[in-house]
Amino acid sequence: MTTKKAAVSALGREMTGAEMVIEALADQGVEHIFGYPGGAVLPIYDALFQQSNRLQHILVRHEQGAVHAAEGYARSTGKVGCVLVTSGPGATNAVTGLTDALCDSIPIVCITGQVPTHLIGNDAFQECDTVGITRPCTKYNYLVKNIADLPGVLHEAFHVAKSGRPGPVVVDIPKDIQFAKGLYAKPKEIAHKGYQPKLKGDLERIKAAIEMMRHAKRPLFYTGGGIINSGPKASELLRELVKLTGFPITSTLMGLGAFPASDQRWLGMLGMHGTWEANWAMHDCDLMICIGARFDDRITGRLDAFAPHSRKIHVDIDPSSINKNVKVDLPIVGDCTHVLEDMVRLWRAGSGATEKKALADWWQQIEKWRARKSLAYRNTPDLIKPQYAIQRLYELTKRRDVYITTEVGQHQMWAAQFFHFEEPHRWMTSGGLGTMGYGLPAAVGVQLAHPDALVIDIAGEASVQMTMQEMSTAVQYRLPIKIFILNNQYMGMVRQWQELLHGGRYAESYSHSLPDFVKLAEAYHAVGIRCDKPGELDAAIREMIGVKKPVIFDCVVDPDENCFPMIPSGRAHNEMILGDAAESIDEAVTEAGKVMV
Amino acid sequence: MANGSTSHYPAAPAAQGIESHTLCVLVDNEPGVLARVIGLFSGRGYNIDSLTVSETEHEKHLSRITIVTRGTPMVIEQIKNQLERLVPIHRVIDMTVSGPAIQRELAMVKVRGKGDDRVEALRLADAFRARVIDAGPESFVFEITGASDKIESFVALMLPIGLVEVSRTGVVAIQRGPEGM
Ligand SMILES: Cc1cc2nc3c(=O)[nH]c(=O)nc-3n(C[C@H](O)[C@H](O)[C@H](O)COP(=O)(O)OP(=O)(O)OC[C@H]3O[C@@H](n4cnc5c(N)ncnc54)[C@H](O)[C@@H]3O)c2cc1C
Ligand SMILES: Cc1ncc(C[n+]2csc(CCOP(=O)(O)OP(=O)(O)O)c2C)c(N)n1
Ligand SMILES: [Mg+2]
């Protein structure tokens, strides 16, 4: 979109559009940009070449990798991730990453080159309708047809990407606009006429929420990615509120780390592969306090059986997240930090929970659920169990400055269950879109932002092959990422569903003709390690940690292991199945449940 | 699917009443804004029964879109929230619930006929306060404004006389009283 909001001060400096891109990025505090060159962005690459090291460009090996790297960078720092790609195939290759960022609310600014304005619509070489293609997979996008608009659009793009519910923004810049000269002005306070996200929650409603909390007998905090989006302050306030109230707390996949996993009040993750205690507490609670989570279908299961006896409070910055899947009793539109601040203050001002006895009974019930040890699994002496591998990885790295990314599948769920997080921004995973191939490039982005940290991609042997070429990026920029592959020789998550739902007919889910991952690592001038014996695992993990180069760790695990607990198709929270109950799964899954999986 | 309640995905909501609502949407008049609105409706499977759009405040570059849509109360609420979060959208007003409002559309109706049919067509047009804006030896074009059901009645009456075609603007709406949107 061209826009008239782009008022440029007459005092601005004259420069080309391409130079403006560099200026604007620098003024927005961008230090790293992930990209890939091509004809329609050559003027910007030329300007990059001539600038004096204000920006470092990271050359990826595929544009999808550029966006995932920017996502990892953004999620681990709280900053906006930046991408630069060419027109046509450059832009279409970025679409998966943009959609991923939209689903998981990650702030991204992606600059795409476009054919010159006079050729737009002419089927010119490497032309595609970038704004048309990316309209449904971005928070907003712009096509800049006038050089005078460019500085304002660039600054506004950052504002839109990071404010409110964050998301990806595309700025499509035709090549003639990159060459054109105009006046550049520094960013000013941006007050968009229409777009003004509400930060402060309605005080009367927050008071009502506190009232409900004081009278609850079986309360539960259900928190999500919104706490992470809101910044570290939100996590601090959440910890305070949980401490003050003494209520139990669970979180979605996207919210892990906002509350310390070592705390007694933490029930673990909820949802399809959540813990017994978290899901039962959701089912039986009488007050659900949802903060920055969106009642995703992996959480609610069967809607008509979802937390049937509860009243619900929902805090969210995006009104469209409220009452979308589940009707709540008290919606509060606002930013987590702001609302939590008010909640903590108001709770303090009052006289604490009035239902102490009820709360104690509730905790007793929860401890009974917890005693089932729903994550338990049976170790074997000769085969590495994937859960064991994650447990050892956690134990051997927990005292370090560690960041975890994942691919998508069983390994992702085991990572969520067995790797415990004490801090926000340490856990990068593709939740909403579930994009295989996310983890490796995301690790590249995280490592760039945190050069001295230990960055590990917990991967599956199938997923990691989708973006494996970014190993070359990691080697080029000396980013010592660790790719820890739980190699079960299957698209395990698919195999698990086929076992449970499709009579064990494993159609196309076997990982055929796998490369030798050790040799593959060596081919990339990285280090390869293989381990297939439980007894040798610790030493191998230690070796991996010690290597100051990128490592591919081929951890050969039990190919038949399934991920439990699991809420099977067609069932409600309280009908979850555990590992020990594996024999009864077949009858737990109904015919009709197969259809929508 | 037939038995949605047994899927892990949420079941289709139990048959709630479907309501028709008229929404007025104030937007920045910039390229692509209509595509965003229409893309939202098609992408999320909402219905559009009628859609009108035109610039209404030239200096401020504002356009007004009027949409008639159908859905359960929960879907209608989603539609409003989803519209409101689009960056170039300023305001969304639900004319069906925001107090008394007037809704009108304009139609041009072409009728062909001779003799008694012509007399009958003119008599009915008069009763509906439709104006003749084109006349020939064998045809009329009528212009009629009013609420949608009035236009539908008029068109239904013209059908046996010799209705040729109808062109309608779609609904526009405004609230009664001194307040603006
Ligand atoms: C194989 C697989 C299995 C999965 N299994 C599970 C599972 O068992 N359990 C599970 O939990 N997930 C699971 N997921 C992930 C799931 O699909 C969803 O991505 C996830 O549950 C959504 O998390 P969330 O509700 O925290 O929402 P997010 O997607 O993180 O959305 C955040 C919400 O917070 C709001 N928000 C954003 N910023 C702010 C702010 N500053 N202030 C207030 N609100 C804000 C947003 O508007 C949004 O509503 C799985 C994914 C995959 C791929
Ligand atoms: C791009 C993409 N294609 C397909 C899928 C569907 N899918 C989900 S998990 C999975 C298997 C992943 O296998 P692997 O990476 O080996 O992980 P595992 O489940 O074995 O741990 C597939 C194919 C997906 N999520 N993303
Ligand atoms: Mg696998």
PDB file of N, CA, C and O and ligand atoms in Angstrom, chain A residues 460-462 486 488-492, ligand 3:
ATOM      1  N   GLY A 460      14.019 -33.478  14.510  1.00  0.00           N
ATOM      2  CA  GLY A 460      13.680 -34.815  14.017  1.00  0.00           C
ATOM      3  C   GLY A 460      14.439 -35.019  12.717  1.00  0.00           C
ATOM      4  O   GLY A 460      14.745 -34.050  12.018  1.00  0.00           O
ATOM      5  N   GLU A 461      14.720 -36.274  12.388  1.00  0.00           N
ATOM      6  CA  GLU A 461      15.533 -36.529  11.196  1.00  0.00           C
ATOM      7  C   GLU A 461      14.793 -36.129   9.918  1.00  0.00           C
ATOM      8  O   GLU A 461      15.412 -35.820   8.910  1.00  0.00           O
ATOM      9  N   ALA A 462      13.447 -36.096   9.967  1.00  0.00           N
ATOM     10  CA  ALA A 462      12.693 -35.690   8.773  1.00  0.00           C
ATOM     11  C   ALA A 462      12.651 -34.168   8.666  1.00  0.00           C
ATOM     12  O   ALA A 462      13.007 -33.586   7.633  1.00  0.00           O
ATOM     13  N   LEU A 486      16.771 -36.275  17.247  1.00  0.00           N
ATOM     14  CA  LEU A 486      16.220 -37.519  17.780  1.00  0.00           C
ATOM     15  C   LEU A 486      15.840 -38.348  16.569  1.00  0.00           C
ATOM     16  O   LEU A 486      14.757 -38.195  16.006  1.00  0.00           O
ATOM     17  N   ASN A 488      14.523 -41.207  14.929  1.00  0.00           N
ATOM     18  CA  ASN A 488      13.714 -42.413  15.114  1.00  0.00           C
ATOM     19  C   ASN A 488      13.360 -43.059  13.768  1.00  0.00           C
ATOM     20  O   ASN A 488      12.512 -43.937  13.693  1.00  0.00           O
ATOM     21  N   GLN A 489      13.983 -42.573  12.722  1.00  0.00           N
ATOM     22  CA  GLN A 489      13.802 -43.112  11.366  1.00  0.00           C
ATOM     23  C   GLN A 489      12.367 -43.056  10.865  1.00  0.00           C
ATOM     24  O   GLN A 489      12.006 -43.728   9.899  1.00  0.00           O
ATOM     25  N   TYR A 490      11.565 -42.272  11.548  1.00  0.00           N
ATOM     26  CA  TYR A 490      10.186 -42.091  11.094  1.00  0.00           C
ATOM     27  C   TYR A 490       9.797 -40.630  11.214  1.00  0.00           C
ATOM     28  O   TYR A 490      10.328 -39.905  12.062  1.00  0.00           O
ATOM     29  N   MET A 491       8.836 -40.234  10.430  1.00  0.00           N
ATOM     30  CA  MET A 491       8.084 -39.032  10.755  1.00  0.00           C
ATOM     31  C   MET A 491       7.222 -39.472  11.928  1.00  0.00           C
ATOM     32  O   MET A 491       6.066 -39.862  11.773  1.00  0.00           O
ATOM     33  N   GLY A 492       7.841 -39.439  13.101  1.00  0.00           N
ATOM     34  CA  GLY A 492       7.266 -40.124  14.251  1.00  0.00           C
ATOM     35  C   GLY A 492       5.852 -39.683  14.580  1.00  0.00           C
ATOM     36  O   GLY A 492       4.994 -40.507  14.923  1.00  0.00           O
TER      37      GLY A 492
HETATM   38 MG    MG C   3      11.617 -38.728  13.233  1.00  0.00          MG
END
